[in-house]
Amino acid sequence: MNEKISAVINSIKDAENILLTGHISPDGDNLGSMLALKLMMEQLGKKTTIIIDDSIPDCFTFLPNIEEVQQYEEGLTVDVDLIVVVDSSNLERIARVQELVTEQIVINIDHHEDNNLFGDYNLVAEVAATVELIYNIQQEMKEVELTSEIATVLATGLITDTGSFRYSNTTSLTHQIMAELLNYGVDPSLIAKHVLETNSYQNLILRGKVLQDLQVDSTGKIAWLKVSREMLEEVGAELEDTEGLVNYPRTLKGAEVGVLFKEVEEQEIRVGLRSNNYLKVNQVADLFGGGGHPRAAGCTINLKLEEVEKEVIRAIKEQLAKDK
Ligand code: 5GP
Ligand code: MN
């Protein structure tokens, strides 16, 4: 067995009370990893708690046991001897849940190349999704059965982090794992319906409005969209209704990079970055204190929307000169 996996398994077996957590803006990989671990640990008789510093997007409320994911509240305390952090390149990504990290052993399970190995045990590998690593752990735990619930949450992570097996992070191993999960009762059409093919009314209306104002630089390589507070108010939408928008600009013919700017507050802009073939968007995000993967990254910048737009597009142009 891989040494890192056995170290993780041993520390799980040694623990009694375990806290599971992951990054803010939870996605299918993050939620799938935590829920699968919870179900696996329960089979071992462990007491587990999941806490994240964010709410759960509607599209994931169909996941088995999702009601077990608690939202962090100021002053909350836990009595645990082990903390497992998933899908997070650094501890800052779990935001206020960091306040619960004191003396406990920390396990870091992740697939981001910029992971800073913050754990006492680090299971970090360049795979398509963190759920691949959770699947590997399950395969090595002889006493843990792969149930249809575990298979479903793992499959959701694979589907979301690979864009349904279309992104360049997809490997033959990703497909092999998915094939195996399908043998355990996963319904891919159910997952796709919830995660990919259901939009709120506000999302669709907002999409129309935001796309009308698509911006493109003079070379045609950078395309971007902006969602201001004003636009959200006009259509009665919330930030959650921007789901999926980040993927549009880079589909423009000839574009290499797509960006989505979201005005969370007047001086708090959430930037989502996506590229097609060669531009390392995580290096651009890193300049602003963010991070991610070469083809999908993000950051939050505390400036006005117009200033953020100018700064980020300038940084992308510089990165384009390096990565071309
Ligand atoms: P998204 O745009 O979907 O929120 O994020 C895309 C990818 O970048 C994900 O893998 C996510 O974990 C990572 N990411 C997004 N925002 C940040 C950030 O502020 N810091 C870091 N380190 N990674 C981020
Ligand atoms: Mn992930």
XYZ file of C-alpha atoms and ligand atoms in Angstrom:
349
model
C 0.000 0.000 0.000
C 1.090 3.558 -0.711
C 2.786 4.908 2.459
C 0.810 8.120 2.518
C -2.489 6.300 2.259
C -1.572 3.901 5.045
C -0.552 6.827 7.281
C -3.951 8.436 6.679
C -5.787 5.167 7.351
C -3.829 4.560 10.560
C -4.557 7.993 11.942
C -8.261 7.619 11.115
C -8.325 4.272 12.912
C -6.517 5.749 15.946
C -8.972 8.636 16.257
C -12.350 8.621 17.985
C -13.891 12.000 17.202
C -13.164 13.412 13.783
C -13.907 16.788 12.201
C -14.189 16.928 8.420
C -13.951 20.212 6.579
C -13.202 21.773 3.202
C -12.962 25.049 1.319
C -15.504 27.880 1.131
C -17.647 28.108 -2.037
C -18.143 24.347 -1.707
C -18.245 22.339 -4.924
C -19.057 18.730 -5.767
C -15.521 17.507 -5.137
C -15.251 19.126 -1.757
C -18.720 17.988 -0.587
C -18.349 14.540 -2.165
C -15.005 13.990 -0.429
C -16.301 15.006 3.007
C -19.537 13.016 2.729
C -17.749 9.885 1.481
C -15.222 10.098 4.322
C -18.027 10.545 6.849
C -19.853 7.452 5.568
C -16.606 5.452 5.528
C -15.627 6.531 9.046
C -19.082 5.709 10.389
C -18.609 2.139 9.165
C -15.514 2.087 11.395
C -17.612 3.291 14.357
C -16.077 6.781 14.471
C -17.966 9.874 15.568
C -17.698 12.450 12.799
C -18.776 16.039 12.302
C -18.680 18.056 9.077
C -18.376 21.839 9.376
C -17.700 24.369 6.616
C -17.758 28.164 6.636
C -20.347 28.554 3.896
C -23.819 27.541 2.805
C -24.527 24.685 0.412
C -25.535 25.497 -3.172
C -29.029 24.206 -4.000
C -27.739 21.896 -6.719
C -25.989 19.726 -4.096
C -28.882 19.343 -1.670
C -29.794 16.001 -3.315
C -26.548 14.395 -2.079
C -27.059 11.610 0.455
C -26.445 12.841 4.034
C -25.979 16.469 2.945
C -28.044 17.510 5.993
C -25.045 16.410 8.073
C -22.968 19.322 6.754
C -23.082 22.074 9.376
C -22.336 25.710 8.736
C -19.737 27.362 10.984
C -21.034 29.857 13.525
C -19.018 32.278 15.643
C -18.133 30.776 19.028
C -18.692 27.171 17.940
C -16.444 24.608 19.631
C -15.762 20.938 18.897
C -14.114 18.172 20.854
C -12.201 16.171 18.253
C -8.813 14.468 18.091
C -8.417 14.491 14.317
C -9.248 17.038 11.610
C -9.384 16.088 7.940
C -9.246 18.966 5.445
C -10.174 18.131 1.853
C -9.721 19.844 -1.514
C -7.960 22.890 -0.043
C -4.501 24.101 -1.081
C -3.956 25.913 2.212
C -5.654 26.308 5.579
C -6.913 29.811 4.764
C -9.320 28.141 2.309
C -11.412 26.790 5.215
C -11.864 30.368 6.454
C -13.270 30.604 10.015
C -13.178 26.830 10.543
C -9.459 27.498 11.184
C -10.567 28.631 14.648
C -11.406 24.991 15.441
C -7.883 23.837 14.551
C -5.838 23.746 17.754
C -3.844 20.762 19.014
C -5.449 18.046 16.902
C -3.724 15.996 14.246
C -4.471 17.441 10.791
C -4.772 15.361 7.627
C -4.616 17.238 4.328
C -6.138 15.440 1.330
C -5.978 17.461 -1.883
C -5.157 17.630 -5.593
C -4.098 21.273 -6.076
C -0.532 21.677 -7.352
C -0.029 24.738 -5.128
C -0.921 22.805 -1.950
C 1.411 24.010 0.821
C 1.382 20.684 2.744
C -0.112 22.211 5.888
C -1.076 18.869 7.454
C 0.652 16.507 9.863
C -0.159 13.979 7.143
C -0.444 15.115 3.538
C -2.069 12.985 0.879
C -1.613 15.347 -2.053
C -1.437 14.129 -5.624
C -2.077 15.507 -9.084
C -5.291 13.707 -9.852
C -8.445 15.101 -11.450
C -10.386 15.351 -8.204
C -9.867 14.881 -4.475
C -12.552 12.166 -4.557
C -10.074 9.986 -6.505
C -7.864 10.010 -3.399
C -10.842 9.213 -1.166
C -11.682 6.302 -3.462
C -8.085 5.077 -3.123
C -8.410 5.215 0.669
C -11.683 3.255 0.550
C -10.079 0.611 -1.644
C -7.377 0.072 0.983
C -9.795 -0.103 3.920
C -10.789 -3.723 3.816
C -13.435 -3.281 6.516
C -15.201 -0.436 4.688
C -17.804 -1.396 2.132
C -18.340 0.731 -0.993
C -22.055 1.515 -0.683
C -24.234 3.186 -3.318
C -24.288 6.348 -1.172
C -20.493 6.515 -1.040
C -20.312 5.774 -4.767
C -22.819 8.554 -5.527
C -20.987 11.279 -3.612
C -17.632 10.214 -5.081
C -19.067 10.185 -8.616
C -20.478 13.686 -8.082
C -16.961 14.937 -7.301
C -15.581 13.304 -10.436
C -18.331 14.735 -12.641
C -18.054 18.284 -11.303
C -14.251 18.621 -11.171
C -13.754 17.184 -14.677
C -16.686 19.042 -16.276
C -18.247 15.645 -17.004
C -14.928 14.132 -18.104
C -14.256 16.899 -20.653
C -11.473 18.883 -18.950
C -7.794 18.189 -19.532
C -7.383 16.860 -15.968
C -9.410 13.752 -16.944
C -7.282 10.587 -17.087
C -7.926 6.955 -17.826
C -7.815 6.425 -14.058
C -10.672 8.909 -13.637
C -12.725 6.861 -16.081
C -11.732 3.583 -14.439
C -12.878 4.854 -11.050
C -16.160 6.101 -12.527
C -16.699 2.738 -14.227
C -16.224 1.000 -10.901
C -18.575 3.426 -9.104
C -21.261 2.700 -11.703
C -21.121 -0.918 -10.586
C -22.190 0.256 -7.126
C -25.489 1.855 -7.998
C -24.583 5.368 -9.143
C -27.293 6.995 -11.278
C -25.323 9.417 -13.508
C -28.471 10.945 -14.988
C -29.709 11.870 -11.509
C -26.398 13.556 -10.670
C -26.306 15.375 -14.024
C -29.924 16.523 -13.661
C -29.253 18.121 -10.277
C -25.761 19.442 -10.793
C -25.676 20.406 -14.470
C -29.152 20.585 -15.883
C -31.197 22.501 -13.344
C -31.048 26.303 -13.217
C -33.016 28.732 -11.113
C -35.246 31.148 -13.037
C -33.016 34.000 -11.829
C -29.918 32.192 -13.085
C -31.287 31.981 -16.633
C -32.515 35.571 -16.706
C -29.248 36.826 -15.189
C -27.281 34.770 -17.714
C -29.027 36.548 -20.592
C -28.327 39.938 -19.102
C -24.691 39.250 -18.221
C -23.855 37.652 -21.591
C -25.154 40.720 -23.449
C -22.261 42.648 -21.964
C -19.498 40.177 -22.897
C -16.111 41.935 -23.062
C -13.226 40.870 -25.309
C -9.688 42.287 -25.500
C -8.218 43.512 -28.776
C -6.473 40.177 -29.484
C -9.640 38.146 -28.919
C -7.758 35.890 -26.496
C -9.309 37.217 -23.283
C -13.060 37.290 -22.788
C -14.844 38.305 -19.594
C -18.161 38.845 -17.886
C -19.155 41.036 -14.978
C -21.914 40.608 -12.422
C -22.531 43.771 -10.403
C -24.746 44.116 -7.316
C -26.994 46.312 -9.448
C -27.503 43.538 -12.033
C -28.339 41.039 -9.287
C -30.895 43.400 -7.791
C -32.482 44.132 -11.165
C -33.378 40.487 -11.719
C -33.904 39.600 -8.049
C -30.962 37.187 -8.146
C -28.455 36.157 -5.477
C -24.752 35.434 -5.959
C -25.617 31.746 -5.978
C -27.566 32.331 -9.200
C -24.260 33.025 -11.004
C -23.527 29.266 -10.942
C -22.073 28.093 -14.276
C -21.483 31.589 -15.705
C -17.698 31.340 -15.304
C -17.582 28.709 -18.050
C -19.047 30.907 -20.800
C -16.391 33.472 -21.749
C -13.654 30.960 -22.568
C -15.989 29.226 -25.036
C -15.744 32.286 -27.313
C -14.091 31.135 -30.533
C -10.423 32.113 -30.475
C -10.355 32.888 -26.735
C -7.736 31.326 -24.469
C -8.892 32.770 -21.151
C -12.317 33.430 -19.682
C -12.939 35.497 -16.561
C -15.986 36.127 -14.400
C -15.978 39.112 -12.039
C -18.587 38.996 -9.283
C -19.279 41.937 -7.032
C -19.845 40.362 -3.613
C -19.631 43.775 -1.923
C -18.592 47.171 -3.275
C -14.911 46.483 -2.544
C -14.977 42.692 -2.577
C -14.727 41.155 -6.020
C -14.658 37.413 -6.546
C -12.717 36.504 -9.686
C -13.143 33.157 -11.459
C -10.532 32.284 -14.100
C -10.635 29.548 -16.739
C -8.269 28.791 -19.655
C -8.400 26.461 -22.635
C -4.960 25.267 -23.669
C -1.872 26.865 -22.219
C -2.365 29.885 -19.957
C -1.735 29.062 -16.284
C -4.595 30.873 -14.595
C -3.468 29.719 -11.134
C -0.357 31.885 -11.583
C -2.549 34.885 -12.319
C -4.760 34.121 -9.282
C -1.636 33.718 -7.136
C -0.627 37.333 -7.861
C -3.801 38.397 -6.044
C -3.585 35.967 -3.128
C -5.696 33.242 -4.738
C -4.846 29.963 -6.433
C -6.251 26.840 -8.023
C -5.420 24.687 -11.023
C -3.666 25.640 -14.299
C -7.010 25.693 -16.165
C -9.348 26.760 -13.318
C -8.485 29.179 -10.549
C -9.881 32.009 -8.488
C -9.165 34.874 -6.112
C -10.925 37.609 -4.182
C -9.720 41.196 -4.553
C -10.706 44.067 -2.259
C -10.968 46.885 -4.769
C -13.794 48.355 -6.847
C -15.115 46.283 -9.744
C -13.640 48.532 -12.466
C -10.210 48.546 -10.791
C -10.214 44.770 -10.347
C -11.187 44.344 -13.995
C -8.299 46.556 -15.133
C -5.726 44.872 -12.840
C -6.712 41.309 -13.670
C -6.889 41.819 -17.441
C -3.468 43.497 -17.302
C -2.054 40.542 -15.330
C -3.535 38.073 -17.820
C -1.945 39.938 -20.726
C 1.444 39.658 -18.992
C 0.882 35.957 -18.310
C -0.157 35.429 -21.954
C 3.217 36.831 -23.036
C 4.946 34.202 -20.795
C 2.814 31.125 -21.470
C 2.112 31.443 -25.208
P -13.912 28.518 -8.729
O -13.685 29.598 -9.750
O -14.770 27.407 -9.272
O -14.389 29.049 -7.420
O -12.505 27.867 -8.427
C -11.727 27.213 -9.377
C -10.566 26.508 -8.719
O -9.701 27.429 -8.084
C -10.970 25.518 -7.634
O -10.083 24.416 -7.694
C -10.775 26.276 -6.353
O -10.493 25.403 -5.295
C -9.597 27.185 -6.698
N -9.746 28.471 -6.040
C -10.767 29.354 -6.214
N -10.595 30.449 -5.461
C -9.439 30.282 -4.787
C -8.721 31.080 -3.821
O -9.126 32.188 -3.438
N -7.554 30.523 -3.354
C -7.089 29.302 -3.760
N -5.929 28.850 -3.239
N -7.735 28.544 -4.655
C -8.890 29.017 -5.165
Mn -11.314 19.626 -6.352
